[in-house]
PDB file of C-alpha atoms in Angstrom:
ATOM      1  CA  GLN A   1     205.975-258.012 148.969  1.00  0.00           C
ATOM      2  CA  VAL A   2     207.004-261.877 150.421  1.00  0.00           C
ATOM      3  CA  GLN A   3     207.122-264.107 147.543  1.00  0.00           C
ATOM      4  CA  LEU A   4     206.869-268.002 148.814  1.00  0.00           C
ATOM      5  CA  VAL A   5     206.912-271.342 146.979  1.00  0.00           C
ATOM      6  CA  GLU A   6     205.916-274.684 148.306  1.00  0.00           C
ATOM      7  CA  SER A   7     207.729-277.975 147.588  1.00  0.00           C
ATOM      8  CA  GLY A   8     207.697-281.578 148.569  1.00  0.00           C
ATOM      9  CA  GLY A   9     204.274-282.550 148.340  1.00  0.00           C
ATOM     10  CA  GLY A  10     203.045-285.846 146.468  1.00  0.00           C
ATOM     11  CA  LEU A  11     201.197-289.210 146.821  1.00  0.00           C
ATOM     12  CA  VAL A  12     201.855-291.544 149.488  1.00  0.00           C
ATOM     13  CA  GLN A  13     200.895-294.371 151.116  1.00  0.00           C
ATOM     14  CA  ALA A  14     199.110-294.284 154.367  1.00  0.00           C
ATOM     15  CA  GLY A  15     201.596-294.369 157.614  1.00  0.00           C
ATOM     16  CA  VAL A  16     204.618-292.586 155.624  1.00  0.00           C
ATOM     17  CA  SER A  17     206.500-288.944 155.943  1.00  0.00           C
ATOM     18  CA  LEU A  18     206.781-286.477 153.844  1.00  0.00           C
ATOM     19  CA  ARG A  19     208.933-282.964 154.242  1.00  0.00           C
ATOM     20  CA  LEU A  20     207.598-280.090 152.502  1.00  0.00           C
ATOM     21  CA  SER A  21     209.593-277.079 152.356  1.00  0.00           C
ATOM     22  CA  CYS A  22     208.773-273.437 151.843  1.00  0.00           C
ATOM     23  CA  ALA A  23     210.970-270.238 150.473  1.00  0.00           C
ATOM     24  CA  ALA A  24     210.535-267.136 150.722  1.00  0.00           C
ATOM     25  CA  SER A  25     212.377-264.529 148.871  1.00  0.00           C
ATOM     26  CA  GLY A  26     211.774-260.352 148.512  1.00  0.00           C
ATOM     27  CA  ARG A  27     211.405-258.382 151.845  1.00  0.00           C
ATOM     28  CA  THR A  28     213.154-259.811 155.018  1.00  0.00           C
ATOM     29  CA  PHE A  29     212.166-262.782 155.860  1.00  0.00           C
ATOM     30  CA  ARG A  30     212.925-263.299 159.159  1.00  0.00           C
ATOM     31  CA  PRO A  31     210.344-261.165 161.278  1.00  0.00           C
ATOM     32  CA  TYR A  32     207.407-262.581 160.292  1.00  0.00           C
ATOM     33  CA  PHE A  33     205.454-265.608 161.785  1.00  0.00           C
ATOM     34  CA  MET A  34     205.685-268.542 159.063  1.00  0.00           C
ATOM     35  CA  GLY A  35     202.276-271.228 159.596  1.00  0.00           C
ATOM     36  CA  TRP A  36     201.050-273.963 157.337  1.00  0.00           C
ATOM     37  CA  PHE A  37     197.388-274.229 156.242  1.00  0.00           C
ATOM     38  CA  ARG A  38     195.630-277.153 154.250  1.00  0.00           C
ATOM     39  CA  GLN A  39     192.551-277.450 151.897  1.00  0.00           C
ATOM     40  CA  ALA A  40     190.554-280.390 150.781  1.00  0.00           C
ATOM     41  CA  PRO A  41     188.039-280.873 148.369  1.00  0.00           C
ATOM     42  CA  GLY A  42     184.903-279.421 149.098  1.00  0.00           C
ATOM     43  CA  LYS A  43     186.892-277.920 152.483  1.00  0.00           C
ATOM     44  CA  GLU A  44     187.511-274.272 153.527  1.00  0.00           C
ATOM     45  CA  ARG A  45     191.289-273.738 154.538  1.00  0.00           C
ATOM     46  CA  GLU A  46     192.110-274.289 158.171  1.00  0.00           C
ATOM     47  CA  PHE A  47     195.289-273.761 160.301  1.00  0.00           C
ATOM     48  CA  VAL A  48     197.261-276.934 160.717  1.00  0.00           C
ATOM     49  CA  ALA A  49     200.834-275.186 161.902  1.00  0.00           C
ATOM     50  CA  ALA A  50     202.701-272.184 162.794  1.00  0.00           C
ATOM     51  CA  ILE A  51     206.105-270.687 164.156  1.00  0.00           C
ATOM     52  CA  SER A  52     207.728-267.704 165.415  1.00  0.00           C
ATOM     53  CA  TRP A  53     210.454-265.714 163.484  1.00  0.00           C
ATOM     54  CA  SER A  54     212.947-267.114 165.767  1.00  0.00           C
ATOM     55  CA  GLY A  55     211.462-271.138 165.885  1.00  0.00           C
ATOM     56  CA  GLY A  56     211.047-270.736 169.450  1.00  0.00           C
ATOM     57  CA  SER A  57     207.313-271.114 169.806  1.00  0.00           C
ATOM     58  CA  THR A  58     204.940-273.490 167.555  1.00  0.00           C
ATOM     59  CA  TYR A  59     201.426-274.041 167.440  1.00  0.00           C
ATOM     60  CA  TYR A  60     199.629-277.090 166.289  1.00  0.00           C
ATOM     61  CA  THR A  61     195.986-277.925 165.265  1.00  0.00           C
ATOM     62  CA  ASN A  62     194.655-280.770 167.351  1.00  0.00           C
ATOM     63  CA  SER A  63     195.048-283.055 164.551  1.00  0.00           C
ATOM     64  CA  VAL A  64     198.428-283.150 163.413  1.00  0.00           C
ATOM     65  CA  LYS A  65     200.118-282.456 167.397  1.00  0.00           C
ATOM     66  CA  GLY A  66     202.479-285.320 167.401  1.00  0.00           C
ATOM     67  CA  ARG A  67     202.905-286.511 163.793  1.00  0.00           C
ATOM     68  CA  PHE A  68     204.012-283.341 162.324  1.00  0.00           C
ATOM     69  CA  ALA A  69     206.409-280.488 163.038  1.00  0.00           C
ATOM     70  CA  ILE A  70     207.443-277.526 161.563  1.00  0.00           C
ATOM     71  CA  SER A  71     210.598-275.614 161.209  1.00  0.00           C
ATOM     72  CA  ARG A  72     212.675-272.245 160.224  1.00  0.00           C
ATOM     73  CA  ASP A  73     215.846-271.582 158.610  1.00  0.00           C
ATOM     74  CA  ASN A  74     216.198-267.859 158.629  1.00  0.00           C
ATOM     75  CA  ALA A  75     219.793-268.195 156.666  1.00  0.00           C
ATOM     76  CA  LYS A  76     218.006-269.776 153.989  1.00  0.00           C
ATOM     77  CA  ASN A  77     214.463-268.700 154.271  1.00  0.00           C
ATOM     78  CA  THR A  78     212.779-271.807 154.100  1.00  0.00           C
ATOM     79  CA  VAL A  79     210.367-272.910 156.342  1.00  0.00           C
ATOM     80  CA  TYR A  80     210.089-276.920 156.788  1.00  0.00           C
ATOM     81  CA  LEU A  81     206.924-279.447 157.440  1.00  0.00           C
ATOM     82  CA  GLN A  82     207.503-282.724 158.392  1.00  0.00           C
ATOM     83  CA  MET A  83     204.434-285.184 158.318  1.00  0.00           C
ATOM     84  CA  ASN A  84     204.440-288.839 159.879  1.00  0.00           C
ATOM     85  CA  THR A  85     202.327-291.170 160.006  1.00  0.00           C
ATOM     86  CA  LEU A  86     200.123-289.507 157.488  1.00  0.00           C
ATOM     87  CA  LYS A  87     196.504-290.577 157.380  1.00  0.00           C
ATOM     88  CA  PRO A  88     193.972-290.137 153.702  1.00  0.00           C
ATOM     89  CA  GLU A  89     192.454-287.492 155.699  1.00  0.00           C
ATOM     90  CA  ASP A  90     195.936-285.444 155.482  1.00  0.00           C
ATOM     91  CA  THR A  91     194.870-285.721 151.892  1.00  0.00           C
ATOM     92  CA  ALA A  92     194.528-281.526 150.626  1.00  0.00           C
ATOM     93  CA  VAL A  93     196.997-279.272 149.381  1.00  0.00           C
ATOM     94  CA  TYR A  94     199.050-277.729 151.797  1.00  0.00           C
ATOM     95  CA  TYR A  95     200.039-273.432 151.742  1.00  0.00           C
ATOM     96  CA  CYS A  96     202.394-271.827 152.998  1.00  0.00           C
ATOM     97  CA  ALA A  97     201.757-268.010 154.899  1.00  0.00           C
ATOM     98  CA  ALA A  98     203.651-265.339 156.145  1.00  0.00           C
ATOM     99  CA  SER A  99     202.085-263.331 158.638  1.00  0.00           C
ATOM    100  CA  ARG A 100     203.368-259.333 160.295  1.00  0.00           C
ATOM    101  CA  LEU A 101     200.822-260.139 163.389  1.00  0.00           C
ATOM    102  CA  LEU A 102     202.376-259.749 166.869  1.00  0.00           C
ATOM    103  CA  GLY A 103     200.186-262.478 168.229  1.00  0.00           C
ATOM    104  CA  ILE A 104     199.761-265.774 167.388  1.00  0.00           C
ATOM    105  CA  PRO A 105     198.041-266.355 163.663  1.00  0.00           C
ATOM    106  CA  THR A 106     196.309-269.164 163.785  1.00  0.00           C
ATOM    107  CA  THR A 107     193.295-267.929 160.919  1.00  0.00           C
ATOM    108  CA  THR A 108     193.676-267.148 156.952  1.00  0.00           C
ATOM    109  CA  ARG A 109     193.411-263.766 157.751  1.00  0.00           C
ATOM    110  CA  ASP A 110     196.529-263.656 160.231  1.00  0.00           C
ATOM    111  CA  TYR A 111     197.999-263.987 157.197  1.00  0.00           C
ATOM    112  CA  ASP A 112     199.621-261.364 154.760  1.00  0.00           C
ATOM    113  CA  TYR A 113     201.358-263.786 152.075  1.00  0.00           C
ATOM    114  CA  TRP A 114     200.211-266.552 150.539  1.00  0.00           C
ATOM    115  CA  GLY A 115     201.980-269.284 148.577  1.00  0.00           C
ATOM    116  CA  GLN A 116     200.574-271.175 145.709  1.00  0.00           C
ATOM    117  CA  GLY A 117     200.229-274.908 147.622  1.00  0.00           C
ATOM    118  CA  THR A 118     201.485-278.409 146.710  1.00  0.00           C
ATOM    119  CA  GLN A 119     199.243-281.748 146.546  1.00  0.00           C
ATOM    120  CA  VAL A 120     199.688-284.020 149.412  1.00  0.00           C
ATOM    121  CA  THR A 121     197.289-287.106 148.695  1.00  0.00           C
ATOM    122  CA  VAL A 122     197.744-290.020 150.945  1.00  0.00           C
ATOM    123  CA  SER A 123     196.309-293.422 150.081  1.00  0.00           C
ATOM    124  CA  SER A 124     194.782-296.223 152.088  1.00  0.00           C
TER     125      SER A 124
END
């Protein structure tokens, strides 16, 4: 089992930055692909970003490319999502997730463990 706890969300104005953190505990953290998803009210949970276990490969949904950056510190068992130039449409609950998939996990069913989520609200 892997336990994931997100932090760093909040209410901010458009254009500013936030950094989300996800602390992992339980089984060995390193072998997992880690990802961030988000879910806005009335919408399905959507993929935001993912990072390989080494941190050498990252993947993003098109709407956040160039604005968001995912990273991980395996020594701290923590994954981060740096969000810059936030927009009102980024408003959602953001979830951290861990995957054992050997390929590139970009759908919710590719992930085995989930955090409880952290709310990000961007006002215009």
